[in-house]
Amino acid sequence: MANGQWYPADWPDLIRALADGTLTPVTPKRAATVMLLKDTDTGPAVHMLRRRASMAFAGGAYAYPGGGVDPRDDDRHVRWAGPTRAWWADRLGVDETAAQAIVCAAVRETYEEAGVLLAGPTPDSVVGDTTGEDWEADRAAVVARETSFAEFLDRRGLVLRSDLLGAWTRWITPEFEPRRYDTWFFVAALPEGQRTRNTSTEADRTVWIRPQDAAVGYDKGELLMMPPTIATLRQLSAYGTAADALAAAPGRDLTAVLAEAHIEDGEIVLTWPGHDEFTKHIPTGGAPA
């Protein structure tokens, strides 16, 4: 492999099955992931985790904290600060119920997998250290789905700070993948007084790394990543501070990126619109080039 692009061995067979009509695409699940940034002397660093090699989806790949939407976040009232649900619905291209669930997923997954909570007792404050035993008990209950995120916020008397998030991009897992996600990527800055830790059961390593350095590791084939991850790292490399990246988020295009595959000159051509570096040419019976 010339670089660290995640490429499952069964993709060619799945693509052919989709092309000949023997594979029916599954409906993607809504999901959210957060590129958590903090400033350093040499520019912003992003928090990444390495998925355990045993994971069925993207095992061994570096990613950001994130995961699927909890259906309980769709309709339960959540104490909310920042742009309205209607604003988020327009920004994300969904209805207000889905917008609340997606934003809740972004905040909840960041708390579950990194121990960082984008919420506060008032609309203009953020909680401080969340590493105490009582916080950990609450986090574990949310992870186990013993309590919903909305219930957790209510019991703590906390307001979800949607204004601390910036919607960055949206990627949908290719139609031929058996596990599909419609994922909104957000950017956020590490709140003052909080610190990350590896709280994810799906990760065996976490790291703060400059986007430029992570991209170099990918280019050398040292860091395995899915296309959305390396694409967003390259985009983040343009910003000198976390605040700069957050300021740029409202102007970002959220048109969903969905891979396309077609047969050309006896080979499968796999492309991601707008991202030529991920194009793969798959000869019949051969490895991707």
Coordinates of C-alpha atoms in Angstrom, one line a residue, residues 43-172:
G43 CA -0.5 25.2 15.6
P44 CA -3.7 23.3 16.4
A45 CA -3.7 19.6 17.2
V46 CA -6.6 17.2 16.7
H47 CA -7.7 14.4 19.0
M48 CA -7.7 11.0 17.3
L49 CA -8.2 7.5 18.4
R50 CA -7.1 4.2 16.8
R51 CA -9.9 1.7 16.4
R52 CA -9.1 -1.7 17.8
A53 CA -7.9 -4.2 15.1
S54 CA -10.7 -6.5 16.2
M55 CA -13.4 -4.0 15.2
A56 CA -15.5 -5.3 12.3
F57 CA -15.6 -1.8 10.7
A58 CA -12.3 0.0 10.0
G59 CA -10.3 -2.0 12.5
G60 CA -6.9 -0.4 13.1
A61 CA -7.8 2.9 11.4
Y62 CA -7.4 6.3 13.0
A63 CA -10.6 8.3 13.4
Y64 CA -12.3 10.9 15.6
P65 CA -14.7 10.4 18.5
G66 CA -18.1 9.6 17.0
G67 CA -20.9 7.2 16.6
G68 CA -24.5 6.6 15.7
V69 CA -27.5 8.6 16.7
D70 CA -29.5 7.4 19.7
P71 CA -33.2 7.3 18.7
R72 CA -34.1 8.6 22.2
D73 CA -32.5 12.0 21.3
D74 CA -35.0 12.6 18.5
D75 CA -38.0 13.8 20.4
R76 CA -37.1 14.3 24.0
H77 CA -36.7 17.9 25.1
V78 CA -33.1 18.9 25.6
R79 CA -31.9 22.0 27.3
W80 CA -30.3 23.9 24.4
A81 CA -28.0 26.9 23.9
G82 CA -26.7 28.4 20.7
P83 CA -28.3 28.3 17.3
T84 CA -31.9 27.1 17.3
R85 CA -33.0 23.6 16.2
A86 CA -34.5 25.3 13.1
W87 CA -31.1 26.8 12.3
W88 CA -29.4 23.5 12.7
A89 CA -32.0 21.8 10.6
D90 CA -31.3 24.2 7.8
R91 CA -27.6 23.8 8.2
L92 CA -27.6 20.0 8.2
G93 CA -30.3 19.6 5.6
V94 CA -32.7 17.6 7.8
D95 CA -35.8 18.3 9.9
E96 CA -35.6 19.8 13.4
T97 CA -36.1 16.4 15.1
A98 CA -33.2 14.9 13.2
A99 CA -31.1 18.0 13.7
Q100 CA -31.4 17.7 17.5
A101 CA -30.5 14.0 17.4
I102 CA -27.4 14.6 15.2
V103 CA -26.1 17.5 17.4
C104 CA -26.8 15.5 20.5
A105 CA -24.9 12.5 19.0
A106 CA -21.9 14.7 18.4
V107 CA -21.8 16.0 21.9
R108 CA -22.7 12.6 23.5
E109 CA -20.1 10.7 21.5
T110 CA -17.4 13.2 22.4
Y111 CA -18.3 12.7 26.0
E112 CA -18.5 8.9 25.7
E113 CA -15.2 8.4 23.8
A114 CA -13.0 11.3 24.9
G115 CA -14.5 12.3 28.3
V116 CA -15.1 15.9 27.0
L117 CA -18.5 17.5 27.5
L118 CA -19.7 20.4 25.5
A119 CA -22.3 21.5 28.0
G120 CA -22.6 23.9 30.9
P121 CA -24.9 25.0 33.8
T122 CA -25.8 28.1 31.8
P123 CA -26.0 29.0 28.1
D124 CA -22.7 30.8 28.3
S125 CA -20.7 28.5 30.5
V126 CA -19.0 25.1 30.2
V127 CA -18.3 22.5 32.8
G128 CA -14.8 22.1 34.1
D129 CA -13.0 18.9 35.0
T130 CA -15.2 15.8 34.3
T131 CA -12.8 13.1 35.5
G132 CA -14.3 12.5 39.0
E133 CA -15.9 9.2 40.1
D134 CA -19.4 10.6 39.9
W135 CA -18.8 11.9 36.4
E136 CA -17.4 8.6 35.3
A137 CA -20.4 6.8 36.7
D138 CA -22.7 9.0 34.7
R139 CA -20.6 8.6 31.6
A140 CA -20.7 4.8 31.9
A141 CA -24.5 4.9 32.3
V142 CA -24.8 6.9 29.1
V143 CA -22.5 4.5 27.3
A144 CA -24.4 1.5 28.5
R145 CA -27.7 3.2 27.4
E146 CA -29.0 2.9 30.9
T147 CA -29.8 6.6 30.7
S148 CA -30.3 8.8 27.7
F149 CA -28.1 11.8 27.1
A150 CA -31.1 14.1 27.6
E151 CA -31.8 12.5 30.9
F152 CA -28.2 12.9 31.9
L153 CA -28.2 16.6 31.0
D154 CA -31.5 17.1 32.9
R155 CA -30.3 15.4 36.1
R156 CA -27.0 17.4 36.0
G157 CA -28.9 20.6 35.3
L158 CA -26.8 21.2 32.1
V159 CA -27.4 23.0 28.9
L160 CA -26.1 21.5 25.6
R161 CA -23.8 24.1 24.0
S162 CA -24.6 23.7 20.3
D163 CA -22.7 27.0 19.7
L164 CA -19.4 25.2 20.5
L165 CA -19.8 23.0 17.4
G166 CA -19.3 23.9 13.8
A167 CA -20.7 21.6 11.0
W168 CA -17.8 20.8 8.7
T169 CA -18.6 18.1 6.1
R170 CA -20.9 15.1 5.5
W171 CA -19.9 11.7 4.1
I172 CA -22.0 8.7 3.4

